[in-house]
mmCIF file of C-alpha atoms in Angstrom:
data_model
loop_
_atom_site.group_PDB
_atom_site.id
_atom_site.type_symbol
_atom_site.label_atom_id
_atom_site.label_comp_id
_atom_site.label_asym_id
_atom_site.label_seq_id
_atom_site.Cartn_x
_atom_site.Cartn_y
_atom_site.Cartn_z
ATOM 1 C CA UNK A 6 -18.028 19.262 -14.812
ATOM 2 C CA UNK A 7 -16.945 15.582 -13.866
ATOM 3 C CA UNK A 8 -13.736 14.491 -15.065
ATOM 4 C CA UNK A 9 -14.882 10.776 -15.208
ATOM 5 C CA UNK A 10 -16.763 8.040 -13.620
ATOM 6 C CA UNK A 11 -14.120 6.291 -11.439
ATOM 7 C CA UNK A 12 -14.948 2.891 -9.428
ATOM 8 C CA UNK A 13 -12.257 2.360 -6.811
ATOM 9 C CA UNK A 14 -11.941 -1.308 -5.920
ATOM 10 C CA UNK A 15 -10.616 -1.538 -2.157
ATOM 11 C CA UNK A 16 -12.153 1.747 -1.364
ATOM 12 C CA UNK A 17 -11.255 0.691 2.299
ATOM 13 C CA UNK A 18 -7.864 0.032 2.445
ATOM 14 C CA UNK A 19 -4.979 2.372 2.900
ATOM 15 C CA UNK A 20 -4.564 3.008 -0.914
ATOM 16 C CA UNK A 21 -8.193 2.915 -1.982
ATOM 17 C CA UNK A 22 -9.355 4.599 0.707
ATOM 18 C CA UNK A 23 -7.163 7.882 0.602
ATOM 19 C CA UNK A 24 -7.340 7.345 -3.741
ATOM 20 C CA UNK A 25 -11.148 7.808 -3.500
ATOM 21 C CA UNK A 26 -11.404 10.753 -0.936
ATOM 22 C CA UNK A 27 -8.837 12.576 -3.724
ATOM 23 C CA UNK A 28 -10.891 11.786 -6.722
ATOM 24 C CA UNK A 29 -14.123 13.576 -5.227
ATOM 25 C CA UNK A 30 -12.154 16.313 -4.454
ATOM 26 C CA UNK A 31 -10.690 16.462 -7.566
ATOM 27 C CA UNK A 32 -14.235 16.571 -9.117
ATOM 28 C CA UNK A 33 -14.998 13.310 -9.768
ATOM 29 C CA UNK A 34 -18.131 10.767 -9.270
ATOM 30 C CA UNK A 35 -16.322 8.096 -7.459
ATOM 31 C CA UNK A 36 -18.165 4.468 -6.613
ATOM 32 C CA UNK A 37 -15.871 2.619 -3.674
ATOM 33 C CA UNK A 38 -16.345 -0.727 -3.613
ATOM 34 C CA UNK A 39 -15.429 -3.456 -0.988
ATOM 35 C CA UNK A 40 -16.900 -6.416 0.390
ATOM 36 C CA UNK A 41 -18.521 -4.304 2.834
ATOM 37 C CA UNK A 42 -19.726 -0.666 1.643
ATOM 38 C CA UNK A 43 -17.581 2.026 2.520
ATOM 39 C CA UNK A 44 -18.883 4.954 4.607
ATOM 40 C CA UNK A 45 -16.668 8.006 3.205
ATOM 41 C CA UNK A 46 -17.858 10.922 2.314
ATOM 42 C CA UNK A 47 -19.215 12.087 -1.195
ATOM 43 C CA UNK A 48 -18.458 8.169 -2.125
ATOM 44 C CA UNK A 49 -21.158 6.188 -3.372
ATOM 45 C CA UNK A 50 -20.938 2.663 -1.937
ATOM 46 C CA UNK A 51 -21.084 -0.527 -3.357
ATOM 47 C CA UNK A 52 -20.754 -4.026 -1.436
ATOM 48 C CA UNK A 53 -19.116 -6.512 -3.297
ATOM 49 C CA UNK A 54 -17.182 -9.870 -2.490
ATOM 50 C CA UNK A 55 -15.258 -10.311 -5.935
ATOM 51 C CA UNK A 56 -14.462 -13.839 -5.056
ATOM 52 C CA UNK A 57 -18.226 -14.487 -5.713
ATOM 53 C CA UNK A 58 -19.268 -13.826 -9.970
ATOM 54 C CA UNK A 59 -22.746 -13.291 -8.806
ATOM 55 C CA UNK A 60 -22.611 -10.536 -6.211
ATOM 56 C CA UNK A 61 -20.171 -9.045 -8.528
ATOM 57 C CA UNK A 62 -22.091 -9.519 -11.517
ATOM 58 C CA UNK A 63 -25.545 -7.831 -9.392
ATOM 59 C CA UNK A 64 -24.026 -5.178 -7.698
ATOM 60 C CA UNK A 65 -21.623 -3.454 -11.048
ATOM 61 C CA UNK A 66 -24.790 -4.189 -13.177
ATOM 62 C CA UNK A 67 -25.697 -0.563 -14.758
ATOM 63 C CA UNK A 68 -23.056 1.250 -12.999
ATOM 64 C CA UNK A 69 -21.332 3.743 -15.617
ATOM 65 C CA UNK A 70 -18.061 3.328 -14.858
ATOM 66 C CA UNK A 71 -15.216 5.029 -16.492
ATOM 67 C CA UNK A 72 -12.310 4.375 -14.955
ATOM 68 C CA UNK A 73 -11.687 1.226 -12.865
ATOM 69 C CA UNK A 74 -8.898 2.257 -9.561
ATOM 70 C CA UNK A 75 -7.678 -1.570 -9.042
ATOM 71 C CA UNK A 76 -6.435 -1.122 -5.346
ATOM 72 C CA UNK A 77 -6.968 -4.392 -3.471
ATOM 73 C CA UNK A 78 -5.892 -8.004 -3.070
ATOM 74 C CA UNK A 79 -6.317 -11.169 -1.008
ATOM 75 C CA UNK A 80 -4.345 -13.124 0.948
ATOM 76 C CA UNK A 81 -4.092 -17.011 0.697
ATOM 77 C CA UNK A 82 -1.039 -19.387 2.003
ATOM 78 C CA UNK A 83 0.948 -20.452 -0.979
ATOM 79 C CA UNK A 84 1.514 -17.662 -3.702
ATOM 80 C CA UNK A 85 0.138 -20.262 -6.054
ATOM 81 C CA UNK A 86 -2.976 -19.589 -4.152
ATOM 82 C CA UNK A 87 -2.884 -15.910 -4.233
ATOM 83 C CA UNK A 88 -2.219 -16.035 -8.205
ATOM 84 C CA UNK A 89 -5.676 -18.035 -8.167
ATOM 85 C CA UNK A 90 -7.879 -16.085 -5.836
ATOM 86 C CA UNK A 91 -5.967 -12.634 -7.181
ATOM 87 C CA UNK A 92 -6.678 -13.073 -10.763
ATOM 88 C CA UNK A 93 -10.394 -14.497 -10.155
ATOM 89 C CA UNK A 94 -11.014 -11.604 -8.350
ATOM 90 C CA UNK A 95 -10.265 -9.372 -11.221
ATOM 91 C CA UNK A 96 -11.625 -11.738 -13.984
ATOM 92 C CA UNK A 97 -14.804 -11.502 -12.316
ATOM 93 C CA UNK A 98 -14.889 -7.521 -12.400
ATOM 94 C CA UNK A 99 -14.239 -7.052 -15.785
ATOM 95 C CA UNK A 100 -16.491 -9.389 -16.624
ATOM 96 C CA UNK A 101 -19.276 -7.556 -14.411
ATOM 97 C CA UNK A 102 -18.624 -4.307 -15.765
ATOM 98 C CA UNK A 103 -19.770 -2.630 -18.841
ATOM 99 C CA UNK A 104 -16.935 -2.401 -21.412
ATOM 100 C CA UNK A 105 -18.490 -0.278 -23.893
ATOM 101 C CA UNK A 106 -18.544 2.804 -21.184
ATOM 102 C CA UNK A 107 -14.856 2.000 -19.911
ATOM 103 C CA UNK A 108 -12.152 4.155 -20.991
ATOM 104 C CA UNK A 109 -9.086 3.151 -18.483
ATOM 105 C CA UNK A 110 -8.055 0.952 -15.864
ATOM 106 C CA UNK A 111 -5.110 1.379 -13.119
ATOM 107 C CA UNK A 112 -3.665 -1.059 -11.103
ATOM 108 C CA UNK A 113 -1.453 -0.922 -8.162
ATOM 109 C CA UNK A 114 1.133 -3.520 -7.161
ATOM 110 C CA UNK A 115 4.390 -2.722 -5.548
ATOM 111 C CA UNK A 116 7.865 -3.132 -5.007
ATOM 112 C CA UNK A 117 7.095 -6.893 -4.879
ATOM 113 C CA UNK A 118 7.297 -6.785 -8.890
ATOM 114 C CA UNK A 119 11.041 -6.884 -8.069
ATOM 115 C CA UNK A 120 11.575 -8.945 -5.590
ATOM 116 C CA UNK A 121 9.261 -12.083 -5.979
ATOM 117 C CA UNK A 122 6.540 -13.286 -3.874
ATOM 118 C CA UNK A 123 6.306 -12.931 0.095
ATOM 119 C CA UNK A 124 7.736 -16.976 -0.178
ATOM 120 C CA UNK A 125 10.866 -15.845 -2.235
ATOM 121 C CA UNK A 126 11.397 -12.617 -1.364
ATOM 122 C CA UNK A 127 14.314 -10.848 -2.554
ATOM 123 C CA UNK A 128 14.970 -13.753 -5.056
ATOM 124 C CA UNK A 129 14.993 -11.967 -7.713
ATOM 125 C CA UNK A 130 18.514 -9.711 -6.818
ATOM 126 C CA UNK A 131 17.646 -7.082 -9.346
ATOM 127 C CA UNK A 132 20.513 -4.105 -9.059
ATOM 128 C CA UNK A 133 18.872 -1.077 -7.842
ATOM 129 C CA UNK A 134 17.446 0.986 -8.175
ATOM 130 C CA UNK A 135 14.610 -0.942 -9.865
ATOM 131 C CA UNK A 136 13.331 0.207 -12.948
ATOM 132 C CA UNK A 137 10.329 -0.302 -14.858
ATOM 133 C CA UNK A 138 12.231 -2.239 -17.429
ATOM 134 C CA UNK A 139 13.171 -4.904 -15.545
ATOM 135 C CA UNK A 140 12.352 -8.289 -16.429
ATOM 136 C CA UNK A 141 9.802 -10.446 -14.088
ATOM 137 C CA UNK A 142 11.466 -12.557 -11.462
ATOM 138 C CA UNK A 143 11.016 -16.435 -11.791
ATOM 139 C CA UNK A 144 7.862 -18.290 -10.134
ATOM 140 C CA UNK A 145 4.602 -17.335 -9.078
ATOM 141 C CA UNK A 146 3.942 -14.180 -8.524
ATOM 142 C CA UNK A 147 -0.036 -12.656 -8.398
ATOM 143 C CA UNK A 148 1.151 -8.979 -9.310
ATOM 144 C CA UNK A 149 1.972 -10.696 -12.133
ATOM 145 C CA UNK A 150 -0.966 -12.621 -12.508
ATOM 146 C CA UNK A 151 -3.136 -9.555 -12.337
ATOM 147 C CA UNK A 152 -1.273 -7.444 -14.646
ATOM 148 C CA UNK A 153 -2.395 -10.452 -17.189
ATOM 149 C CA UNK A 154 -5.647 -10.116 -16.857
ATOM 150 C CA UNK A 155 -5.794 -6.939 -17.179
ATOM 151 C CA UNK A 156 -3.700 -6.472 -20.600
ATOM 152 C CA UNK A 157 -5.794 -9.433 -21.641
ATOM 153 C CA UNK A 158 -9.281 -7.280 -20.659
ATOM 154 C CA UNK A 159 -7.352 -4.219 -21.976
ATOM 155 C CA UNK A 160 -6.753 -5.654 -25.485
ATOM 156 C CA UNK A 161 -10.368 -7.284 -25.527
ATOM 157 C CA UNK A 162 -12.552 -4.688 -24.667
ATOM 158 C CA UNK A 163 -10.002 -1.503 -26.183
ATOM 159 C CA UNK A 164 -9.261 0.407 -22.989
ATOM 160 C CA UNK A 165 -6.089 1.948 -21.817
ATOM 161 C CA UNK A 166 -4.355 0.926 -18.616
ATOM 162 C CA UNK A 167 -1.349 2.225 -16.175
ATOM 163 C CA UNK A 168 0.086 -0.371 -13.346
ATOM 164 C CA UNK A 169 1.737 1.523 -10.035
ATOM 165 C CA UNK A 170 4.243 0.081 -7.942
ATOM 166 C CA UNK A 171 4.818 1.853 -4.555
ATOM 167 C CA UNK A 172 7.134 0.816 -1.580
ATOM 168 C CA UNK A 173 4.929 0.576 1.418
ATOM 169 C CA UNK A 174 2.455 3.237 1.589
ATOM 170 C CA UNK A 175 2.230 5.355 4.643
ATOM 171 C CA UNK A 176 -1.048 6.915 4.567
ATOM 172 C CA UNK A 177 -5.069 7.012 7.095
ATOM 173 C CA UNK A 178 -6.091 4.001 7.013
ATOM 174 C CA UNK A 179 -7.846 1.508 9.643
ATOM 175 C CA UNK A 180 -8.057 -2.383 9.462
ATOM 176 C CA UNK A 181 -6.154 -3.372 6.640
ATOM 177 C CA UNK A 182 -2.900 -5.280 6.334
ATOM 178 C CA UNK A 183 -0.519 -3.644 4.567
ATOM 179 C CA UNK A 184 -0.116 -0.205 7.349
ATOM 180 C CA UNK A 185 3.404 0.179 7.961
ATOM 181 C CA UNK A 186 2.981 3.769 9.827
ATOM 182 C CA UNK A 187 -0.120 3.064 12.241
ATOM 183 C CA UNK A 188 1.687 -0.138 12.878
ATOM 184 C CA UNK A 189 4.858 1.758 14.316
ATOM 185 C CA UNK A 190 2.589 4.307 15.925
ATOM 186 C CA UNK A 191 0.760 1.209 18.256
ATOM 187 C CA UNK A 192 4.504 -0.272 18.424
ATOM 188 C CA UNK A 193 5.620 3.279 19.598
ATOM 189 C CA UNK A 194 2.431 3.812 22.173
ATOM 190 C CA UNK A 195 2.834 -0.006 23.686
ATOM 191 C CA UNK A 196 6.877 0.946 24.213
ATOM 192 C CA UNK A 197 5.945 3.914 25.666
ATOM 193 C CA UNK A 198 3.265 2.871 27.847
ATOM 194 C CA UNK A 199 5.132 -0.533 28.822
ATOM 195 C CA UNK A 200 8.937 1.487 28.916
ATOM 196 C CA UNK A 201 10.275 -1.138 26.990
ATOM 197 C CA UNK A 202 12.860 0.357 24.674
ATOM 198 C CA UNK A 203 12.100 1.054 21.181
ATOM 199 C CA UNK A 204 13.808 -2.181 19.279
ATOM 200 C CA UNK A 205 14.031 -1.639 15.429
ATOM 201 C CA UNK A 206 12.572 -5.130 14.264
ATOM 202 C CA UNK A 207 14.392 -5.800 10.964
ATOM 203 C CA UNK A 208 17.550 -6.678 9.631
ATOM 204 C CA UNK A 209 20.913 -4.908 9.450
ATOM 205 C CA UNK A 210 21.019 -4.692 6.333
ATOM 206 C CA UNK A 211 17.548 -2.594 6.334
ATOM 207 C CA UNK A 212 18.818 -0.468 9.251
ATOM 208 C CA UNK A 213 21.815 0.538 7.145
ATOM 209 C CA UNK A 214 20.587 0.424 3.837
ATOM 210 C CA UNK A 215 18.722 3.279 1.390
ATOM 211 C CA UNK A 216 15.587 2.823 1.008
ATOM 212 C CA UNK A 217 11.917 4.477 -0.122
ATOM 213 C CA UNK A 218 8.589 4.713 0.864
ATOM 214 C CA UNK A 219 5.156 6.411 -0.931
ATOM 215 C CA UNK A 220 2.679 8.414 0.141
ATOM 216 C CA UNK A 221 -1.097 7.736 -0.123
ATOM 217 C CA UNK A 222 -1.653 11.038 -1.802
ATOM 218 C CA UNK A 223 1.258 10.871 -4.030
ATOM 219 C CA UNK A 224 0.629 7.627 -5.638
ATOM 220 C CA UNK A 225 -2.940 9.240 -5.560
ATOM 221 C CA UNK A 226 -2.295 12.038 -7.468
ATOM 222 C CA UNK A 227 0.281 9.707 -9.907
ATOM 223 C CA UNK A 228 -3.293 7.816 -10.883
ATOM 224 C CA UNK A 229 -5.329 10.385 -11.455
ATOM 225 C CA UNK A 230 -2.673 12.144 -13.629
ATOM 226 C CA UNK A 231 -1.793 8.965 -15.581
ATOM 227 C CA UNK A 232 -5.404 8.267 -15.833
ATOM 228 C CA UNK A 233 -5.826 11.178 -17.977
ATOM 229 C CA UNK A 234 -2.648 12.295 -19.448
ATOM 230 C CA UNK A 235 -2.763 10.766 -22.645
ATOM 231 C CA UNK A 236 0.940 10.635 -23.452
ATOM 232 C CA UNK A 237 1.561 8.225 -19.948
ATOM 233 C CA UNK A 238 -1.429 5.936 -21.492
ATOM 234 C CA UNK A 239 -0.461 1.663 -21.299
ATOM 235 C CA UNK A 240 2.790 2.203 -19.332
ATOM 236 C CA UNK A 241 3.880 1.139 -15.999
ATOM 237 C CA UNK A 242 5.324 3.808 -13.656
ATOM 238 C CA UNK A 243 7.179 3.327 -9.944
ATOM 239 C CA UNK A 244 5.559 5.364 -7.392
ATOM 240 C CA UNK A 245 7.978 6.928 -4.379
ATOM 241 C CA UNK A 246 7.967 9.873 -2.518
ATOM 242 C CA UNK A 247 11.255 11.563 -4.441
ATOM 243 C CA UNK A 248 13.409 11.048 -1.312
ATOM 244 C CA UNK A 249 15.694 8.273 0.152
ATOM 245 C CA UNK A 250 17.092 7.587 3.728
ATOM 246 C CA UNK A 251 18.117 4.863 6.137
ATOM 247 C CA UNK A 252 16.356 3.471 8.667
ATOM 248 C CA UNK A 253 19.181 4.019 11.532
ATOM 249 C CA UNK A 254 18.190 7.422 11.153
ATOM 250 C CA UNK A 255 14.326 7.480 10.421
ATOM 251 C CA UNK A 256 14.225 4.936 13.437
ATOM 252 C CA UNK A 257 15.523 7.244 15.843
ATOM 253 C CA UNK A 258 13.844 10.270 14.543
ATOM 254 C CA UNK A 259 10.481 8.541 14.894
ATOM 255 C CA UNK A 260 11.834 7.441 18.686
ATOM 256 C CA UNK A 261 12.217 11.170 19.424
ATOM 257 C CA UNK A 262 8.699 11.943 18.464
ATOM 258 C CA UNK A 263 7.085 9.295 20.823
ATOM 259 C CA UNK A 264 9.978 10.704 22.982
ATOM 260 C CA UNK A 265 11.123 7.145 23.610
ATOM 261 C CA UNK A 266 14.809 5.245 24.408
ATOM 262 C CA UNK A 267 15.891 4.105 20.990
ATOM 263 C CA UNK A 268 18.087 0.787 21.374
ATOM 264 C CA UNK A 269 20.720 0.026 18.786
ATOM 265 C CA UNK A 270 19.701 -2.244 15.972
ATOM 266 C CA UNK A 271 19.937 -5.769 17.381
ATOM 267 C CA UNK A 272 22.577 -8.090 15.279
ATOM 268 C CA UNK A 273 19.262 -10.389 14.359
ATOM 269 C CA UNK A 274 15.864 -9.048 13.143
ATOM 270 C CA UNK A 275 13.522 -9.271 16.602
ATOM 271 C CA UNK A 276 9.627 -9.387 14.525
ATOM 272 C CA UNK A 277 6.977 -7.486 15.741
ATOM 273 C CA UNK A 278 4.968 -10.818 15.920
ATOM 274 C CA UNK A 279 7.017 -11.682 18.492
ATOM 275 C CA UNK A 280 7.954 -8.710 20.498
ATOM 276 C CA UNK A 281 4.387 -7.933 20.452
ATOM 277 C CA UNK A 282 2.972 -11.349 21.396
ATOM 278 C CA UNK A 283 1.315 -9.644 24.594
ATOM 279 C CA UNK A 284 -0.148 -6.536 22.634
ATOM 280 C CA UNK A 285 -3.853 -7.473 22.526
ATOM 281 C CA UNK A 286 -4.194 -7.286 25.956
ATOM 282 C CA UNK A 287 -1.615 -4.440 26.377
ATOM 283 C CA UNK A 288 -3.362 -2.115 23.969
ATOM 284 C CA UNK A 289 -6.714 -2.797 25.622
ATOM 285 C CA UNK A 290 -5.367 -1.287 28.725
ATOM 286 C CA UNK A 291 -3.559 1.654 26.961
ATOM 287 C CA UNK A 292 -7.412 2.103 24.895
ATOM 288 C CA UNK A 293 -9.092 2.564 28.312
ATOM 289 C CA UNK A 294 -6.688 4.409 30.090
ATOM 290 C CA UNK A 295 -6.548 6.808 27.223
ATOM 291 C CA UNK A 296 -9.917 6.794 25.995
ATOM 292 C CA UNK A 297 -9.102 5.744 22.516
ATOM 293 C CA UNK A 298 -11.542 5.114 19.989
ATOM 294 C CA UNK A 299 -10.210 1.383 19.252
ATOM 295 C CA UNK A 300 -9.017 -1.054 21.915
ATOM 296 C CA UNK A 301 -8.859 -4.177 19.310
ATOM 297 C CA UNK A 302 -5.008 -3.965 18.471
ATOM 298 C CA UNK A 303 -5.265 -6.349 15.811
ATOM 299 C CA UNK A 304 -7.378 -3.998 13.610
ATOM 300 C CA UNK A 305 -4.949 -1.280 13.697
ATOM 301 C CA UNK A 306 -1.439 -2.822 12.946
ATOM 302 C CA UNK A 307 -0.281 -5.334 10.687
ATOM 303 C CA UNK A 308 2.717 -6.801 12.760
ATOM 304 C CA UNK A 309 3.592 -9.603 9.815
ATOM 305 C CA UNK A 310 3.784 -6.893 6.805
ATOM 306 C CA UNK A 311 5.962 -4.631 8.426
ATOM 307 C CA UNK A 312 8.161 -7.506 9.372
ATOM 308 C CA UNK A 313 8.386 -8.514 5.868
ATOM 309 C CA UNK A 314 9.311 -5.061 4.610
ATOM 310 C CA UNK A 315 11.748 -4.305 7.584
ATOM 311 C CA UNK A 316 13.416 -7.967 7.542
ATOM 312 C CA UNK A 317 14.277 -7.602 3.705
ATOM 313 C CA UNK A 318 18.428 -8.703 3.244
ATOM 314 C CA UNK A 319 18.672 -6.554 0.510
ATOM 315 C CA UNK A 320 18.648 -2.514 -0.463
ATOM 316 C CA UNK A 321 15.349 -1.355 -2.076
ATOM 317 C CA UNK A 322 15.504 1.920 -3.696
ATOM 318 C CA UNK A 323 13.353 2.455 -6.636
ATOM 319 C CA UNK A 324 13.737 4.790 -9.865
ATOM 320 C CA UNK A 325 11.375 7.501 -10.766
ATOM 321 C CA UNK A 326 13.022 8.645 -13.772
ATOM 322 C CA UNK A 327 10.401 7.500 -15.551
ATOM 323 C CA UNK A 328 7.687 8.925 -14.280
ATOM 324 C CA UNK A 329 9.558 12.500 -14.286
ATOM 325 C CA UNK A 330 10.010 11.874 -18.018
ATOM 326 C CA UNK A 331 6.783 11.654 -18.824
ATOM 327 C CA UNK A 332 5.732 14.683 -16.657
ATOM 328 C CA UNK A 333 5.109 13.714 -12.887
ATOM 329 C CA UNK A 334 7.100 15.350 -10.469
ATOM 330 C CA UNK A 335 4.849 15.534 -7.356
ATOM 331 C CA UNK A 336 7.686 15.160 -4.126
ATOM 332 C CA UNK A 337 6.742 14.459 -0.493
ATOM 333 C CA UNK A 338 9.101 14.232 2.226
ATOM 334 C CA UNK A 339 8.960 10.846 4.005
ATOM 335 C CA UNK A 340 9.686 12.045 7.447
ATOM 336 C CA UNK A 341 6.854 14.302 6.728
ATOM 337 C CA UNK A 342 4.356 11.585 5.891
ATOM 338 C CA UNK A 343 5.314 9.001 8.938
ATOM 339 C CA UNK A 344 4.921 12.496 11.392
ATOM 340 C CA UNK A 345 1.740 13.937 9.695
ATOM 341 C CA UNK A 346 0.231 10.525 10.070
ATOM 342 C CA UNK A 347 0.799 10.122 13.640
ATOM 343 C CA UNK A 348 -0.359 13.610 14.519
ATOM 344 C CA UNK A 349 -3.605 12.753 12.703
ATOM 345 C CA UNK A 350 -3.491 9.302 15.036
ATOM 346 C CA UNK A 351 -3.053 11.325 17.839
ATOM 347 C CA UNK A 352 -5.728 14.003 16.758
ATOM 348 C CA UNK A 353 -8.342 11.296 16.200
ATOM 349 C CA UNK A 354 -7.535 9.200 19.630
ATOM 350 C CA UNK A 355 -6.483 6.341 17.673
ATOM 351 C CA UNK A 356 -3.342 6.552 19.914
ATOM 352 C CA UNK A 357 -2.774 8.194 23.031
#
């Protein structure tokens, strides 16, 4: 018996992509939709640029949808530009889809909620750890922006809704730009195959600092289970793995797994866009000499996201009390997660 009817917007990305391989085995009929159709088993495509109220409008029509998995976003160069193009996108789906069948809607957003938009970041100095409760940080922000829309849709149409806010999901993914752990893996495989030392690219404050990180399939299995636990209905819930840890030591562990020289943290962040300037044609060499199934670097790591989450000048640890409250207690160890995924990198000649 189906639990639901579940469309999963972004059904490509790290996040919808790992959401919507959970929910058919979790027994449910699960439509993925991106701008172009996702090839994933048991999920039934649908190709869709939201940006565009026609396509949208054609390709949702008669589609009876459940649950809407809100996973995706675009990226424009102001924020004021993202809250546009962000909250058009999700206007337009609503409007395409028919409200009398839906029941729920989730959204994810992240840790941004916190600390303002990538051109403010950390602006906000909330104490952590950061709690639902807190209030929004001045100026533009599109999580905010698309948490509108959807309470506005929400209160229109009478369907329930949950909003998720990781910190930087580690999870199988290809060709999307928020991939913090196949991004270190190519970093990791270029240092090895170059010998150049293995530089932590952040800030001090980062290397020394607590912080958190989620899972794919935790904040997977959070949605599903506030989907359809009645009680966690129209709340917002933080989504981390359950543990904390520093960098200075995740950094090095990682180092030992690639089996690599791991320098000391520099006294001033050194960006992957920089250090890897070169890497396009460095990782075609290091495709063909280890027959790896992609030799396009630039569709496996996203050098400017992890700078923004490693450069940070402030702590980010997030609270889950909430979530535990209300009866979610899935854990997953984060050193786990970063050395599951690059086995599976390895295992799938993504990298050598």
């Amino acid at each position: 018996m189906r639990k639901g009817t579940a469309l999963v917007v972004g059904a490509t990305g790290i996040t919808g992509g790992n959401l919507a391989a959970y929910l058919v085995a979790s027994g449910w009929a699960v439509y993925g939709l991106s701008r172009s159709a996702p090839e994933q088993s048991g999920i039934i495509p649908v190709a869709a640029d939201l940006m565009d109220k026609q396509a949208t409008d054609k390709a949702l029509n008669g589609l009876p949808i459940t649950h809407v998995f809100y996973c995706t976003w675009i990226r424009r160069d102001s924020e004021k530009a993202n809250v546009e193009a962000n909250s058009t996108m999700m206007r337009h789906l609503f409007e395409a889809l028919d409200s009398d069948q839906l029941h729920h809607a989730s959204l994810v957003t992240g840790t941004k909620q916190y600390l303002g938009s990538f051109e403010a970041y950390g602006s906000g100095r909330i104490e952590t750890p950061f709690r639902e409760s807190e209030p929004r940080v001045p100026g533009d922000n599109f999580y905010y922006a698309l948490e509108d829309v959807m309470f506005e849709a929400a209160e229109r149409h009478d369907f329930s809704w949950n909003v998720h806010r990781p910190h930087t999901v580690i999870g199988y993914a290809l060709g999307n730009a928020m991939n913090m752990g196949t991004t270190i893996a190519v970093y990791a495989s270029i240092c090895k195959a170059t010998g150049k030392p293995f530089v932590f690219p952040g800030s001090q404050i980062q290397w020394n600092a607590l912080t958190d990180m989620t899972d794919a399939l935790v904040l997977a299995r959070q949605m599903e289970w506030a989907a359809t636990t009645p009680g966690a209905a129209n709340q917002a819930f933080n989504t981390v793995n359950g543990d904390v840890f520093r960098w200075r030591r995740m950094w090095r562990e990682i180092g030992e797994y690639f089996d690599l020289e791991v320098a000391d943290c520099p006294d001033t962040p050194q960006p992957l866009e920089k250090q890897m300037a070169d890497a396009e044609s460095i990782w075609r060499d290091v495709a063909q000499k280890n027959a790896l199934v992609e030799p396009d670097v630039s569709k496996l790591a996203s050098w400017w996201h992890t700078d923004a989450d490693l450069g940070r000048d402030q702590e980010c640890v997030n609270d889950t009390t909430k979530s535990r409250d209300y009866g979610f207690d899935h854990f997953r160890e984060t050193r786990a997660a970063f050395f599951d995924l690059f086995t599976r990198l390895r295992e799938e000649r993504i990298i050598p």
